[in-house]
Amino acid sequence: MTDQHGTIESHPLRHGEEAETYPPRPEFRAQANVNDSSVYWRAAEDPEAYWADQARRLKWSKPFTEILDWSNPPFAKWFADGELNVAANCLDRHVAAGLGDRVAIHFEGEPGDTRTLTYAELTHEVKRAANMLTSLGVTAGDRVAIYMPMIPETVIAMLAVARLGAAHSVVFGGFSAESLRARIDDARAELVITADGGYRKGRASALKPTVDDALALETGGEPSVQRVLVVERTKNEVAMVPGRDLWWHEEITAFDGDHEPQGFPAENPLFILYTSGTTGKPKGILHTSGGYLTQVSTTHRNVFDLKPETDVYWCTADIGWVTGHSYVVYGPLANGATQVIYEGTPDTPDWGRWWSIVQKYGVTILYTAPTAIRACMKVGRQVPEQYDLSSIRVLGSVGEPINPEAWRWYREIIGAGSAPIVDTWWQTETGAIMISPLPGLTSLKPGSAQVPHPGIDVNVVDEAGNRVDRGQGGLLTIRRPWPSMVRTIWGDDQRFIDTYWAKFGDQYFAGDGARVDEDGDVWLLGRVDDVMNVSGHRLSTAEIESALVEHHAVAESAVIGAHDETTGQAVVAFVILKSQQTLLAPDDAEQALKQHVASQIGAIARPRQIFVVSELPKTRSGKIMRRLLKDVAEGKEVGDTTTLADTAVMQTISARMREGTR
Ligand code: PRX
């Protein structure tokens, strides 16, 4: 099986090797939310009935009678004649059930300040914010951009937008002014909600100045934004543009907590979230209401074995990514969970911070990314061992394959050798977890995401779309529509069809390689396209390449994701400088271009290394062979170079790399 650059990446554990397994402990199984394995075949027999049952756990202001409408593939509609209010499902419903005093959010600021919001308090704040947004002209069908730190107002803002039937577009706070502006323009957002700053790594970072810069950029068009609403968090000095900018805390005082939620159709847009694809332009992934909320709440309850009365759940993801949308905001709140939200980084003021939070709040379910686990491993077990982590009973992993070594460390050191680990495979596009163990049923295998959730139908196929044999690598597809699936790419139905459906017609192509082992467990083998995965975040090679060539000194660039011990992959760039340019001395080029990429896209895209080279390896037809660059960047034996137009070029590059890394 080959992709356009060569072979699907190999996994440390190959076919034929025995993986150790960890069956559920009997005590865990006995109390688990899902402990009857017949759920799998029952859901497989009638997936629509399964999802309809799940959807009926939500509160519908108008019950649905239709389940799935797949009459116009690939544009699915779920529960289309039903109506619901997503925010009321996450809030008012619990208060009405007498759970108003239950803690919804334990907020921990990075400097150590804390806030507790019960469901009654959170509901009250969201109602007030909804009234405030109404006064600013937000109505159903509008888009609101949110560019915020990890603070309760971010959740309040998202839910207030949802309550009004408008759609939010949350842009991760690490993105640059250019990236923010592109997202604002694409969605035609009229309101931006931001903050004066947020705390990260012991500093108050600036957000509002980036919004100002974004709106001031010359893009050839007028910004759609009419108003900027600013939450006070750090008391950073910020410039307020009269007539455009408003302080949240000043505006909100005029509004009380009376707000009746209106029901909206199940297919009403809930949010747009931009993600990197294989071209330079990010894709606006559109999610809608009823199906999305059904699948995020179902998977949250089943996969994490959530007991809302007693569990304290903590997902460390930033709200700017899909994991924050589905498993900080909508899944947990729809389920009435009590959760921790932490503003800052795990190493501030020291690497004990996360574990002190687990101890302080008695966290029982922890959901994080392999890159964070590997970073903690590097620091050493002596740090978590200083804290009481005995409250933990379920551990989750997301964002990239978890290597078996990190899996074992996570279970041993954080999970006291007994907590099940649920490795969850999904994507921005899938909206919710698709493949993972169920902790009361599945015998765990370190490194495998294991089995599709009940009601989900995944397949591993060859280039022609035919299922491959067990043990063989192939391409991961999803055969049936699922409730939380992406509905389209915002404003670009054709790109939606081309990206995900054109390859196989009737199967959704995920962009990942996978292998199913003899037991039927799925092993993810990494992306097969030009999407990199750095610290569990998606970055596109094309987007970084185009940022590099926008620099006046750069003639050509090639970007690859090279293996990195901590971050999974790291961005490595090869650039050719223009021959006549005088802007950059080759010695300064690396730093200057790293900075350039960070300011064009955001700090997350900053390359780990940039090598100035005089040529790039190309085929005779002029296509850059990134696979060869990846080999040199990873210090591997360089693969087959016979198709290169100039076979000497790789030797020159290898020599250049050796110099550069000395
Ligand atoms: O390659 C897969 C990888 O992350 C991609 C999706 O990235 P994103 O849309 O940013 O969503 C990340 C959080 C859901 C996938 O195409 N990926 C995600 N989770 C896993 C994974 N790869 C292997 N194992 C996982 N558990």
XYZ file of C-alpha atoms and ligand atoms in Angstrom:
688
model
C 0.000 0.000 0.000
C 1.534 3.254 -1.011
C 0.450 6.834 -0.717
C 1.654 9.653 -2.863
C 4.948 9.885 -1.003
C 5.731 6.237 -0.502
C 4.511 3.873 2.136
C 2.169 4.262 5.044
C 4.220 4.899 8.143
C 5.136 1.811 10.008
C 4.017 1.297 13.561
C 6.343 -0.005 16.252
C 4.122 -3.016 16.733
C 3.854 -4.966 13.497
C 1.582 -7.735 12.457
C 2.550 -10.992 14.046
C 3.880 -9.460 17.253
C 1.890 -10.272 20.346
C 0.351 -7.270 22.035
C -0.233 -7.664 25.758
C -3.870 -7.252 26.781
C -5.497 -5.883 29.890
C -9.033 -7.212 30.413
C -11.387 -5.041 32.480
C -11.189 -5.735 36.189
C -14.396 -7.526 37.345
C -15.196 -4.722 39.831
C -14.912 -2.150 37.082
C -16.975 -4.137 34.675
C -19.722 -4.687 37.236
C -20.253 -0.967 37.733
C -19.639 0.172 34.142
C -22.268 2.119 32.196
C -21.842 -0.310 29.317
C -21.056 -3.872 30.354
C -23.221 -5.933 28.061
C -21.351 -6.643 24.855
C -24.596 -7.302 22.975
C -24.770 -3.525 22.490
C -22.357 -3.975 19.583
C -24.421 -6.386 17.544
C -27.699 -4.755 18.443
C -26.396 -1.386 17.233
C -24.885 -3.003 14.123
C -28.218 -4.583 13.245
C -30.029 -1.272 13.342
C -27.655 1.682 13.768
C -30.395 4.217 13.163
C -32.511 2.788 15.957
C -29.463 2.831 18.232
C -28.792 6.516 17.545
C -32.455 7.420 17.808
C -32.542 5.871 21.287
C -29.484 7.909 22.220
C -31.007 11.081 20.772
C -34.130 10.602 22.898
C -32.010 11.073 26.001
C -31.821 14.734 25.021
C -34.639 17.204 25.541
C -36.404 18.015 22.285
C -38.807 20.939 22.175
C -40.270 19.209 19.126
C -39.586 15.474 19.005
C -38.160 14.103 15.771
C -39.956 11.502 13.699
C -37.252 11.095 11.023
C -33.885 9.611 11.959
C -31.457 9.734 9.040
C -32.025 11.390 5.693
C -29.324 10.165 3.298
C -31.282 10.903 0.146
C -28.702 13.418 -1.043
C -25.308 11.931 -0.174
C -22.847 13.048 1.100
C -25.084 15.645 2.750
C -26.621 13.877 5.717
C -29.470 15.076 7.876
C -30.141 13.573 11.268
C -33.359 13.979 13.221
C -34.215 16.749 10.755
C -37.812 17.416 11.750
C -36.940 17.645 15.458
C -36.179 20.856 17.305
C -34.042 21.466 20.350
C -31.988 24.118 22.056
C -28.425 22.893 22.524
C -27.620 25.264 25.394
C -30.814 24.401 27.265
C -29.838 20.735 26.967
C -26.517 21.544 28.608
C -27.966 23.826 31.310
C -31.660 24.511 31.981
C -32.515 20.829 31.692
C -30.232 19.956 34.615
C -31.460 22.847 36.736
C -35.053 21.790 36.055
C -34.120 18.269 37.189
C -33.064 19.672 40.568
C -29.324 19.598 39.876
C -28.774 23.361 40.033
C -26.400 23.073 42.975
C -24.142 20.558 41.269
C -20.782 22.024 40.303
C -20.470 22.344 36.542
C -17.032 23.950 36.429
C -14.139 24.054 38.855
C -12.031 26.726 37.208
C -8.362 26.981 38.073
C -6.515 29.995 36.685
C -2.840 29.611 36.010
C -1.865 32.183 38.684
C -3.824 30.090 41.217
C -7.129 31.993 41.300
C -10.203 29.759 41.322
C -13.910 29.987 40.538
C -16.672 27.496 41.006
C -19.779 27.602 38.856
C -22.749 25.412 39.680
C -25.208 24.453 36.959
C -27.604 27.119 38.301
C -24.896 29.779 38.178
C -23.646 28.781 34.751
C -27.208 28.791 33.427
C -27.781 32.257 34.885
C -24.587 33.608 33.297
C -25.380 32.098 29.898
C -28.880 33.583 29.966
C -27.484 37.024 30.759
C -24.876 36.688 28.027
C -27.575 35.589 25.570
C -29.552 38.736 26.398
C -26.411 40.832 25.940
C -25.649 39.230 22.564
C -29.234 39.797 21.460
C -28.829 43.492 22.270
C -25.721 43.482 20.067
C -27.789 42.154 17.208
C -26.863 38.456 17.274
C -29.693 36.298 15.949
C -30.198 32.758 14.671
C -28.071 32.007 11.627
C -25.311 34.537 12.467
C -21.677 33.656 13.062
C -19.693 34.846 16.077
C -15.904 34.484 16.256
C -14.444 33.620 19.660
C -10.736 34.198 20.356
C -10.269 33.541 24.034
C -8.105 31.991 26.736
C -9.311 28.971 28.751
C -11.629 30.769 31.155
C -15.292 30.240 32.089
C -16.426 33.140 29.884
C -15.296 31.156 26.841
C -17.761 28.397 27.711
C -20.397 30.993 28.580
C -19.870 32.771 25.254
C -20.128 29.553 23.229
C -23.299 28.459 25.000
C -24.858 31.927 24.710
C -24.241 31.923 20.953
C -25.689 28.409 20.699
C -28.673 29.402 22.816
C -29.590 32.037 20.226
C -29.326 29.584 17.346
C -26.239 31.363 16.007
C -23.001 29.526 15.164
C -19.657 30.104 16.829
C -16.282 29.920 15.205
C -13.727 29.485 17.951
C -10.205 30.334 16.848
C -7.415 28.915 19.014
C -5.698 31.751 20.946
C -2.302 30.730 19.559
C -3.218 31.638 15.982
C -1.796 34.791 14.417
C -3.645 37.903 13.262
C -3.512 36.627 9.650
C -5.006 33.260 10.561
C -7.678 34.894 12.698
C -8.628 37.322 9.953
C -8.855 34.588 7.333
C -11.255 32.672 9.598
C -13.328 35.761 10.413
C -13.627 36.611 6.717
C -14.467 33.102 5.608
C -17.326 32.855 8.115
C -18.355 36.520 7.681
C -18.504 36.926 11.471
C -19.978 40.211 12.647
C -18.962 39.936 16.276
C -15.664 38.857 17.837
C -15.548 37.891 21.500
C -12.059 38.090 22.962
C -10.240 38.938 26.199
C -7.631 41.436 27.275
C -5.340 38.440 27.714
C -4.894 35.084 29.353
C -2.267 33.462 31.559
C 0.166 31.016 30.006
C 3.600 29.989 31.250
C 3.501 32.582 34.011
C 2.848 35.494 31.677
C -0.227 37.436 30.668
C -0.449 36.832 26.942
C -2.108 39.386 24.717
C -5.185 38.497 22.666
C -6.969 41.782 22.012
C -3.997 43.346 20.159
C -4.077 40.371 17.785
C -7.762 41.000 17.128
C -6.942 44.670 16.449
C -4.162 43.653 14.070
C -6.408 41.129 12.360
C -9.125 43.687 11.737
C -6.603 46.253 10.507
C -5.037 43.961 7.892
C -5.294 45.078 4.315
C -6.992 42.153 2.642
C -8.728 43.922 -0.174
C -12.120 43.629 1.519
C -13.903 45.306 4.398
C -13.939 43.216 7.585
C -17.401 41.857 8.348
C -16.898 42.617 12.044
C -19.060 45.318 13.582
C -18.318 44.784 17.267
C -15.607 43.386 19.495
C -16.613 42.279 22.961
C -13.696 42.107 25.404
C -13.613 40.031 28.593
C -11.372 41.367 31.327
C -9.015 38.681 32.541
C -5.455 39.974 32.965
C -6.015 43.726 33.175
C -3.506 44.118 30.364
C -3.670 47.568 28.956
C -5.667 47.382 25.711
C -6.798 49.963 23.197
C -10.575 50.137 22.804
C -11.894 51.413 19.496
C -14.894 53.673 20.220
C -18.102 52.484 18.620
C -16.616 49.038 17.912
C -15.147 47.682 21.138
C -17.098 46.990 24.324
C -16.145 45.542 27.700
C -18.097 42.400 28.539
C -18.223 43.241 32.271
C -19.648 46.688 31.575
C -22.247 45.550 29.058
C -23.466 42.538 30.998
C -24.590 44.586 34.013
C -27.635 45.748 32.044
C -28.976 42.203 31.617
C -30.738 39.825 33.943
C -31.015 36.065 33.827
C -34.437 35.772 32.265
C -34.173 34.107 28.909
C -36.477 31.535 27.403
C -34.636 29.102 25.159
C -36.143 28.733 21.727
C -36.022 25.395 19.907
C -34.106 25.274 16.623
C -34.111 22.584 13.950
C -31.721 19.698 14.562
C -29.749 20.661 11.464
C -29.285 24.282 12.573
C -25.534 25.093 12.427
C -23.907 24.931 15.868
C -20.341 25.778 14.995
C -17.660 26.125 12.378
C -14.183 24.982 13.334
C -11.292 25.511 10.960
C -8.797 22.746 10.449
C -5.785 22.193 8.258
C -6.191 20.253 5.089
C -3.858 19.354 2.280
C -4.006 22.787 0.676
C -2.932 26.129 2.093
C -6.502 27.173 2.904
C -7.987 25.879 6.173
C -11.339 24.159 5.929
C -14.334 25.432 7.885
C -15.782 22.225 9.273
C -19.502 22.715 9.861
C -21.292 20.908 12.665
C -24.998 21.072 13.373
C -27.068 20.586 16.513
C -29.113 17.453 17.218
C -26.877 14.722 15.800
C -23.739 16.344 17.137
C -25.095 16.664 20.674
C -26.376 13.091 20.538
C -23.026 11.561 19.651
C -20.829 13.721 21.892
C -23.011 13.023 24.923
C -23.358 9.295 24.190
C -19.653 8.748 23.644
C -18.769 10.881 26.657
C -20.977 8.739 28.882
C -19.949 5.388 27.419
C -16.252 5.797 26.688
C -15.360 7.543 29.960
C -17.918 5.574 31.984
C -19.168 8.886 33.344
C -21.085 8.865 36.616
C -22.224 12.500 36.769
C -23.207 12.292 40.439
C -19.744 11.346 41.633
C -17.131 11.816 38.934
C -14.842 14.815 38.557
C -13.872 14.881 34.915
C -10.957 16.777 33.414
C -10.111 17.122 29.740
C -6.928 19.137 29.322
C -7.616 20.199 25.719
C -7.908 23.845 24.790
C -11.391 24.942 23.771
C -9.861 26.203 20.516
C -9.673 22.619 19.217
C -12.403 20.104 18.539
C -11.601 18.116 21.671
C -12.409 21.222 23.697
C -15.698 21.691 21.851
C -16.879 18.110 22.187
C -15.328 16.979 25.456
C -15.016 20.178 27.488
C -18.164 22.010 26.445
C -20.915 19.976 24.811
C -20.428 16.327 25.870
C -19.764 16.867 29.580
C -22.337 19.641 30.041
C -25.039 17.731 28.164
C -24.356 14.894 30.608
C -24.486 17.104 33.704
C -20.868 16.345 34.558
C -18.677 18.167 37.075
C -15.458 19.155 35.425
C -12.183 20.980 35.898
C -11.079 23.708 33.500
C -7.466 24.823 33.820
C -6.236 27.923 32.090
C -2.509 27.386 31.802
C 0.317 25.043 30.909
C 1.292 21.835 32.747
C 4.736 23.172 33.701
C 3.636 26.352 35.465
C 4.861 27.034 38.065
C 6.394 23.542 37.818
C 5.665 20.111 36.366
C 3.617 19.176 39.425
C 0.789 21.505 38.423
C -1.510 18.999 36.746
C -1.081 16.464 39.501
C -1.750 19.073 42.179
C -5.009 19.854 40.335
C -5.939 16.160 40.228
C -5.283 15.914 43.961
C -7.065 19.172 44.841
C -10.308 18.452 42.998
C -10.223 14.670 43.266
C -10.225 14.191 39.503
C -11.573 10.743 38.621
C -11.414 10.844 34.795
C -8.480 12.429 32.997
C -8.440 12.916 29.218
C -5.242 14.190 27.592
C -2.874 13.768 24.660
C 0.104 11.418 24.181
C 2.427 14.383 23.685
C 1.639 15.612 27.205
C 2.153 12.140 28.626
C 5.539 11.861 26.908
C 6.545 15.284 28.228
C 5.656 14.140 31.764
C 7.581 10.905 31.234
C 10.643 12.913 30.315
C 10.400 14.938 33.502
C 10.159 11.713 35.469
C 7.815 9.741 37.661
C 9.120 11.341 40.833
C 6.968 14.402 40.100
C 3.508 12.780 39.902
C 4.536 10.411 42.683
C 4.523 13.341 45.100
C 0.767 13.718 44.709
C -2.241 11.676 45.688
C -3.694 10.530 42.382
C -5.769 7.733 43.907
C -9.043 9.353 42.810
C -8.289 8.523 39.156
C -10.359 5.655 37.747
C -10.378 6.211 33.962
C -7.692 7.659 31.681
C -8.185 8.864 28.129
C -5.871 9.632 25.230
C -6.520 11.536 22.004
C -4.866 13.258 19.081
C -2.343 10.749 17.765
C -1.463 7.107 18.257
C -0.212 6.555 21.801
C 3.025 4.600 21.768
C 2.898 1.497 23.994
C 5.697 2.827 26.222
C 3.756 6.009 27.019
C 0.576 3.937 27.445
C 2.229 1.743 30.088
C 3.700 4.732 31.910
C 0.315 6.483 31.915
C -1.413 3.464 33.369
C 1.321 2.645 35.857
C 2.239 6.077 37.183
C -0.970 8.080 36.746
C -3.495 5.248 36.876
C -1.881 3.307 39.771
C -1.501 0.292 37.510
C -5.252 -0.256 37.355
C -7.133 2.556 35.619
C -8.285 1.583 32.129
C -6.947 3.742 29.306
C -9.327 4.635 26.515
C -7.398 5.592 23.383
C -9.932 7.535 21.324
C -9.632 7.978 17.553
C -11.654 10.709 15.925
C -11.259 13.967 14.003
C -12.568 17.521 13.766
C -14.682 16.168 10.918
C -16.146 13.251 12.850
C -17.178 15.600 15.683
C -17.095 12.853 18.289
C -15.240 9.688 19.227
C -15.493 6.974 16.564
C -13.031 4.252 17.600
C -12.097 3.467 21.196
C -12.371 0.830 23.855
C -15.369 0.744 26.192
C -13.668 0.416 29.563
C -16.117 -2.108 31.039
C -15.951 -4.414 28.032
C -12.745 -4.136 26.062
C -9.518 -5.994 26.785
C -7.077 -3.144 26.307
C -4.095 -3.300 23.989
C -1.516 -0.543 24.393
C -1.187 1.376 21.149
C -4.482 0.358 19.559
C -7.632 2.492 19.469
C -9.421 -0.861 19.206
C -13.057 -0.925 18.151
C -15.660 1.324 16.536
C -18.213 2.683 18.954
C -21.592 0.941 18.727
C -23.471 2.330 15.730
C -20.261 3.273 13.864
C -19.135 1.339 10.812
C -15.451 1.675 9.907
C -13.574 -0.106 7.188
C -9.956 -0.478 6.101
C -9.618 -0.574 2.330
C -7.141 -0.567 -0.515
C -6.843 2.194 -3.118
C -9.801 0.705 -5.001
C -12.024 0.817 -1.938
C -12.011 -2.921 -1.300
C -11.637 -4.165 2.238
C -8.124 -5.449 2.941
C -7.411 -8.618 4.860
C -6.833 -8.534 8.573
C -3.251 -7.708 9.359
C -2.836 -5.668 6.171
C -2.337 -1.909 6.157
C -4.888 0.178 4.288
C -6.892 3.367 4.319
C -9.418 4.080 7.037
C -12.942 4.819 5.828
C -16.339 5.170 7.436
C -19.162 3.464 5.648
C -22.349 4.758 7.124
C -23.276 8.310 8.043
C -22.979 9.008 11.771
C -24.860 11.649 13.775
C -21.966 14.020 14.557
C -20.445 13.951 11.075
C -19.239 17.120 9.354
C -22.128 18.441 7.255
C -20.046 20.377 4.765
C -17.062 22.687 4.451
C -18.452 26.132 5.174
C -19.268 27.811 1.869
C -17.674 25.091 -0.234
C -19.806 21.990 -0.807
C -17.610 20.942 -3.709
C -14.488 20.878 -1.577
C -16.395 18.780 0.965
C -17.226 16.243 -1.739
C -13.734 16.293 -3.239
C -11.891 15.990 0.050
C -13.788 13.233 1.778
C -16.030 11.432 -0.696
C -14.596 11.592 -4.209
C -11.990 8.910 -3.543
C -14.371 6.082 -2.679
C -17.813 7.364 -3.630
C -19.898 5.965 -0.822
C -17.321 5.792 1.979
C -15.942 8.722 3.954
C -12.160 8.844 3.539
C -10.551 9.855 6.836
C -7.007 10.526 5.585
C -5.503 8.012 8.039
C -3.821 4.710 7.417
C -4.940 1.776 9.572
C -4.658 -1.938 10.082
C -7.111 -4.331 11.698
C -5.474 -7.170 13.623
C -6.604 -10.774 14.001
C -8.879 -9.872 16.934
C -10.580 -7.108 14.971
C -8.762 -4.295 16.795
C -7.876 -1.184 14.802
C -4.328 0.185 14.816
C -3.942 3.709 13.458
C -0.881 4.207 11.286
C -0.775 7.991 10.876
C -1.886 10.332 8.113
C -1.495 9.314 4.499
C -1.796 12.859 3.165
C 0.116 16.105 3.631
C -1.293 16.735 7.059
C 1.150 16.703 9.966
C 0.310 15.979 13.560
C 2.341 18.093 15.971
C 1.445 17.672 19.642
C -1.898 16.288 18.525
C -2.615 19.381 16.411
C -3.126 19.280 12.717
C -0.903 21.350 10.489
C -0.738 21.352 6.748
C 2.563 21.159 4.892
C 1.071 23.283 2.100
C 0.023 26.036 4.505
C 3.502 26.327 6.017
C 5.159 26.128 2.606
C 3.026 28.954 1.319
C 3.800 31.036 4.429
C 7.520 30.491 3.755
C 7.414 31.481 0.112
C 5.520 34.614 1.036
C 8.782 35.776 2.619
C 10.593 37.987 0.126
C 13.867 36.113 0.470
C 12.460 32.635 -0.187
C 12.294 31.111 -3.641
C 11.047 27.644 -2.795
C 10.255 25.525 0.214
C 9.378 21.990 1.196
C 7.955 21.133 4.603
C 7.702 17.742 6.221
C 6.591 16.307 9.548
C 9.581 14.488 11.017
C 9.314 12.060 13.910
C 9.787 13.796 17.271
C 10.092 12.042 20.592
C 7.814 14.413 22.491
C 5.503 16.070 20.004
C 4.937 13.016 17.773
C 5.918 14.961 14.698
C 7.798 18.229 14.324
C 7.816 20.695 11.471
C 11.040 20.617 9.460
C 11.428 22.974 6.515
C 13.865 23.052 3.628
C 14.147 26.371 1.821
C 15.937 27.704 -1.198
C 16.707 31.402 -0.909
C 16.363 33.664 -3.941
C 19.744 34.021 -5.596
C 19.758 37.820 -5.723
C 18.195 38.427 -2.344
C 20.040 40.525 0.214
C 17.412 40.437 2.955
C 18.694 37.406 4.778
C 22.192 36.194 5.455
C 22.047 32.394 5.275
C 23.192 32.245 8.909
C 20.269 34.367 10.105
C 17.747 32.731 7.834
C 16.749 29.927 10.175
C 15.698 32.194 13.051
C 14.103 34.818 10.837
C 12.048 32.308 8.883
C 10.918 30.458 12.001
C 9.657 33.769 13.331
C 8.036 34.531 10.006
C 6.039 31.284 10.036
C 4.974 31.884 13.643
C 3.723 35.343 12.815
C 1.961 34.214 9.648
C 0.168 31.187 11.067
C 0.785 31.016 14.803
C 3.392 29.736 17.237
C 2.142 26.153 16.866
C 3.387 26.112 13.276
C 6.916 27.367 14.101
C 9.320 24.884 12.475
C 11.651 22.948 14.740
C 14.377 23.273 12.120
C 14.835 25.125 8.873
C 17.581 24.152 6.479
C 18.741 26.450 3.730
C 19.589 24.269 0.745
C 20.499 24.981 -2.838
C 18.198 22.410 -4.389
C 15.246 20.216 -3.497
C 14.817 16.594 -4.541
C 12.397 16.501 -7.453
C 11.095 13.924 -9.830
C 11.576 14.507 -13.550
C 8.058 15.907 -13.662
C 9.052 18.468 -11.029
C 7.263 17.028 -8.007
C 9.126 17.477 -4.706
C 9.844 14.114 -3.091
C 9.067 14.943 0.511
C 9.449 11.330 1.530
C 13.210 11.582 0.930
C 13.417 14.779 2.944
C 11.586 13.044 5.741
C 14.140 10.245 5.698
C 17.073 12.626 6.043
C 15.318 14.704 8.708
C 14.716 11.532 10.718
C 18.304 10.407 10.258
C 17.193 7.341 8.296
C 18.774 5.682 5.359
C 17.506 7.671 2.377
C 15.065 5.611 0.303
C 15.033 4.984 -3.397
C 16.347 8.015 -5.270
C 16.273 6.589 -8.794
C 13.243 8.630 -9.826
C 15.007 11.889 -8.983
C 15.933 14.189 -11.817
C 19.262 14.830 -10.122
C 20.337 11.950 -7.911
C 23.202 13.910 -6.316
C 20.871 16.378 -4.672
C 20.114 14.146 -1.700
C 23.787 13.771 -0.879
C 24.174 17.526 -0.796
C 21.138 17.871 1.442
C 22.287 15.108 3.776
C 25.657 16.816 4.116
C 23.925 20.124 4.808
C 21.781 18.480 7.492
C 24.790 16.983 9.207
C 26.393 20.414 9.362
C 23.151 22.009 10.585
C 22.558 19.585 13.407
C 26.125 19.493 14.667
O -4.525 11.300 12.251
C -5.566 11.203 13.191
C -5.115 11.816 14.490
O -5.564 13.150 14.472
C -6.292 13.410 13.276
C -7.440 14.333 13.569
O -6.945 15.561 14.016
P -7.928 16.666 14.541
O -9.023 16.863 13.557
O -7.121 17.844 14.885
O -8.593 16.074 15.832
C -7.777 15.737 16.917
C -8.625 15.344 18.092
C -9.727 14.416 17.824
C -6.732 12.059 12.788
O -6.988 12.070 11.410
N -5.681 11.139 15.672
C -6.594 11.622 16.522
N -6.800 10.762 17.541
C -6.027 9.689 17.310
C -5.313 9.927 16.123
N -4.454 9.022 15.614
C -4.298 7.872 16.290
N -4.933 7.585 17.445
C -5.800 8.451 18.003
N -6.403 8.163 19.151
